[in-house]
Amino acid sequence: FFFFVLAMSRGSSAGYDRHITIFSPEGKLYQVEYAFKAVKAAGFTSIGIQGTDSVCIVTEKKVPDKLLDASTVTHMFSISPRIGCVTTGMIADARSQVDRARYEAAEFRYKYGYDIPVSCLANRMADLNQLYTQEARMRPLGVTLMFVGIDEEFGPQLYQCDPAGSFAGWKACCAGPKEQEAKNFLEKKLARGETALNTEDTIQMTVSALQSVLSADFKGTEIEVGVVSADQPIFRQLSPDEIEEVLTNIAQRD
């Protein structure tokens, strides 16, 4: 016991990062902060932008091994026919979160007879994440979730929830190792008043934002793009050919 107290009093994080539920003297929960680092350590960046009548999400698609079937590697999922999700972070944790989100969406539909709103789903998943920060039986999950959908009352919706259990609606959001660069890029774009975006403009801005922050020219197979719009409220992912067409249009515009 004496050595444990001595270790905890020695450094800023010594001892306090061994328990999820113990605050350090600085008021930090180190295990939760490490979960945020795990999101960035995964090595890929995701961006979402809300337009006037649509929402688009894009993420890198990295196949870690040449022997893998590339069609089975994804970070973009359909939660319900009208709600899509892109995950950033540890893929094993992400799949667990996606399964739970699908369960929550199906349960809501069964109970109330209509599809769960994006805000309610994000709220519920954030509540579960927050629960993992105060119970020692679970660790925080190293994944950030972005949910997109078209709300019948409020129109396009883009929500993000993180490992700490906080969530919010966004006009544009990002996650991953290039998060700060992507935020700076998007803030400049929005500061110029580029907010009245139709579906095509929204897709192009989202993809060009990812290209800009990574300083890379993509092929259609190297990124994943998902979109929902007022005209087509069913969440769908663009095919590699459609992504190539978007990339060509961006190159011609620039």
mmCIF file of C-alpha atoms in Angstrom, residues 53-182:
data_model
loop_
_atom_site.group_PDB
_atom_site.id
_atom_site.type_symbol
_atom_site.label_atom_id
_atom_site.label_comp_id
_atom_site.label_asym_id
_atom_site.label_seq_id
_atom_site.Cartn_x
_atom_site.Cartn_y
_atom_site.Cartn_z
ATOM 1 C CA ASP A 53 -29.994 19.377 -48.328
ATOM 2 C CA SER A 54 -27.422 16.619 -47.778
ATOM 3 C CA VAL A 55 -24.649 15.247 -45.574
ATOM 4 C CA CYS A 56 -21.430 13.603 -46.761
ATOM 5 C CA ILE A 57 -18.825 11.604 -44.858
ATOM 6 C CA VAL A 58 -15.456 10.457 -46.166
ATOM 7 C CA THR A 59 -12.615 8.408 -44.717
ATOM 8 C CA GLU A 60 -9.395 6.799 -45.850
ATOM 9 C CA LYS A 61 -9.490 3.158 -46.861
ATOM 10 C CA LYS A 62 -6.248 1.441 -45.936
ATOM 11 C CA VAL A 63 -5.864 -2.287 -46.579
ATOM 12 C CA PRO A 64 -3.144 -3.375 -44.113
ATOM 13 C CA ASP A 65 -2.187 -6.597 -45.942
ATOM 14 C CA LYS A 66 -2.053 -7.437 -49.652
ATOM 15 C CA LEU A 67 -3.551 -10.868 -48.926
ATOM 16 C CA LEU A 68 -6.720 -9.316 -47.466
ATOM 17 C CA ASP A 69 -9.907 -9.120 -49.491
ATOM 18 C CA ALA A 70 -10.242 -5.323 -49.867
ATOM 19 C CA SER A 71 -14.042 -5.532 -50.136
ATOM 20 C CA THR A 72 -14.221 -6.734 -46.513
ATOM 21 C CA VAL A 73 -12.194 -3.786 -45.146
ATOM 22 C CA THR A 74 -14.406 -0.825 -44.275
ATOM 23 C CA HIS A 75 -14.923 1.891 -41.678
ATOM 24 C CA MET A 76 -18.300 2.986 -43.045
ATOM 25 C CA PHE A 77 -21.502 1.269 -41.988
ATOM 26 C CA SER A 78 -25.253 1.509 -42.432
ATOM 27 C CA ILE A 79 -26.975 1.632 -39.012
ATOM 28 C CA SER A 80 -30.500 1.724 -40.425
ATOM 29 C CA PRO A 81 -31.668 2.343 -44.009
ATOM 30 C CA ARG A 82 -31.642 6.116 -43.350
ATOM 31 C CA ILE A 83 -28.681 6.479 -40.957
ATOM 32 C CA GLY A 84 -25.037 6.003 -41.885
ATOM 33 C CA CYS A 85 -21.950 5.932 -39.695
ATOM 34 C CA VAL A 86 -18.215 6.325 -40.189
ATOM 35 C CA THR A 87 -15.904 5.108 -37.437
ATOM 36 C CA THR A 88 -12.419 6.402 -36.675
ATOM 37 C CA GLY A 89 -10.126 4.419 -34.396
ATOM 38 C CA MET A 90 -9.742 0.780 -33.440
ATOM 39 C CA ILE A 91 -11.786 -1.308 -35.885
ATOM 40 C CA ALA A 92 -12.614 -4.052 -33.350
ATOM 41 C CA ASP A 93 -14.099 -1.471 -30.969
ATOM 42 C CA ALA A 94 -15.817 0.179 -33.930
ATOM 43 C CA ARG A 95 -17.612 -2.986 -34.998
ATOM 44 C CA SER A 96 -18.813 -3.522 -31.434
ATOM 45 C CA GLN A 97 -20.178 0.041 -31.341
ATOM 46 C CA VAL A 98 -21.852 -0.360 -34.737
ATOM 47 C CA ASP A 99 -23.569 -3.575 -33.599
ATOM 48 C CA ARG A 100 -24.855 -1.777 -30.507
ATOM 49 C CA ALA A 101 -26.020 1.222 -32.548
ATOM 50 C CA ARG A 102 -27.930 -1.116 -34.891
ATOM 51 C CA TYR A 103 -29.552 -2.782 -31.893
ATOM 52 C CA GLU A 104 -30.583 0.611 -30.447
ATOM 53 C CA ALA A 105 -32.011 1.727 -33.809
ATOM 54 C CA ALA A 106 -33.974 -1.516 -34.237
ATOM 55 C CA GLU A 107 -35.260 -1.393 -30.639
ATOM 56 C CA PHE A 108 -36.438 2.199 -31.102
ATOM 57 C CA ARG A 109 -38.234 1.284 -34.339
ATOM 58 C CA TYR A 110 -39.929 -1.683 -32.646
ATOM 59 C CA LYS A 111 -41.013 0.362 -29.597
ATOM 60 C CA TYR A 112 -42.221 3.566 -31.238
ATOM 61 C CA GLY A 113 -43.057 2.582 -34.803
ATOM 62 C CA TYR A 114 -40.792 5.069 -36.595
ATOM 63 C CA ASP A 115 -37.069 5.390 -37.350
ATOM 64 C CA ILE A 116 -34.809 6.693 -34.599
ATOM 65 C CA PRO A 117 -33.684 10.324 -35.172
ATOM 66 C CA VAL A 118 -29.938 10.785 -35.629
ATOM 67 C CA SER A 119 -29.771 13.014 -32.521
ATOM 68 C CA CYS A 120 -31.405 10.335 -30.343
ATOM 69 C CA LEU A 121 -29.049 7.624 -31.601
ATOM 70 C CA ALA A 122 -25.974 9.802 -31.001
ATOM 71 C CA ASN A 123 -27.295 10.684 -27.541
ATOM 72 C CA ARG A 124 -27.824 7.021 -26.646
ATOM 73 C CA MET A 125 -24.376 5.919 -27.875
ATOM 74 C CA ALA A 126 -22.740 8.823 -26.023
ATOM 75 C CA ASP A 127 -24.572 7.779 -22.829
ATOM 76 C CA LEU A 128 -23.128 4.273 -23.168
ATOM 77 C CA ASN A 129 -19.626 5.650 -23.766
ATOM 78 C CA GLN A 130 -19.906 7.850 -20.682
ATOM 79 C CA LEU A 131 -20.985 4.822 -18.633
ATOM 80 C CA TYR A 132 -17.722 3.075 -19.570
ATOM 81 C CA THR A 133 -15.748 5.948 -17.975
ATOM 82 C CA GLN A 134 -17.284 5.454 -14.522
ATOM 83 C CA GLU A 135 -17.429 1.664 -14.187
ATOM 84 C CA ALA A 136 -14.269 -0.365 -13.674
ATOM 85 C CA ARG A 137 -15.705 -3.440 -15.407
ATOM 86 C CA MET A 138 -15.368 -1.816 -18.849
ATOM 87 C CA ARG A 139 -12.637 0.188 -20.550
ATOM 88 C CA PRO A 140 -13.369 3.235 -22.715
ATOM 89 C CA LEU A 141 -13.622 2.310 -26.383
ATOM 90 C CA GLY A 142 -10.965 3.759 -28.677
ATOM 91 C CA VAL A 143 -13.321 4.912 -31.423
ATOM 92 C CA THR A 144 -15.081 8.088 -32.530
ATOM 93 C CA LEU A 145 -18.438 7.771 -34.315
ATOM 94 C CA MET A 146 -19.978 10.134 -36.880
ATOM 95 C CA PHE A 147 -23.679 9.627 -37.637
ATOM 96 C CA VAL A 148 -25.452 11.124 -40.650
ATOM 97 C CA GLY A 149 -29.076 11.167 -41.742
ATOM 98 C CA ILE A 150 -31.990 13.286 -42.954
ATOM 99 C CA ASP A 151 -34.420 14.304 -40.208
ATOM 100 C CA GLU A 152 -38.038 14.834 -41.285
ATOM 101 C CA GLU A 153 -38.275 17.956 -39.120
ATOM 102 C CA PHE A 154 -34.745 19.420 -39.094
ATOM 103 C CA GLY A 155 -33.299 18.228 -42.419
ATOM 104 C CA PRO A 156 -29.650 17.093 -42.786
ATOM 105 C CA GLN A 157 -28.041 15.949 -39.532
ATOM 106 C CA LEU A 158 -24.373 15.315 -38.675
ATOM 107 C CA TYR A 159 -23.520 14.140 -35.155
ATOM 108 C CA GLN A 160 -20.260 13.007 -33.592
ATOM 109 C CA CYS A 161 -19.687 11.192 -30.295
ATOM 110 C CA ASP A 162 -16.337 10.418 -28.699
ATOM 111 C CA PRO A 163 -14.852 7.944 -26.158
ATOM 112 C CA ALA A 164 -15.562 10.307 -23.233
ATOM 113 C CA GLY A 165 -19.306 10.229 -23.917
ATOM 114 C CA SER A 166 -19.778 13.755 -25.234
ATOM 115 C CA PHE A 167 -21.740 14.336 -28.438
ATOM 116 C CA ALA A 168 -22.911 17.286 -30.517
ATOM 117 C CA GLY A 169 -24.399 18.225 -33.852
ATOM 118 C CA TRP A 170 -21.912 19.715 -36.322
ATOM 119 C CA LYS A 171 -21.900 21.693 -39.561
ATOM 120 C CA ALA A 172 -18.561 20.017 -40.297
ATOM 121 C CA CYS A 173 -16.442 17.700 -38.147
ATOM 122 C CA CYS A 174 -13.366 15.525 -38.365
ATOM 123 C CA ALA A 175 -11.468 12.869 -36.444
ATOM 124 C CA GLY A 176 -8.110 11.136 -36.646
ATOM 125 C CA PRO A 177 -4.423 12.122 -36.706
ATOM 126 C CA LYS A 178 -5.020 15.096 -39.060
ATOM 127 C CA GLU A 179 -7.985 16.384 -37.064
ATOM 128 C CA GLN A 180 -6.504 19.824 -36.312
ATOM 129 C CA GLU A 181 -5.417 20.434 -39.912
ATOM 130 C CA ALA A 182 -8.875 19.403 -41.141
#
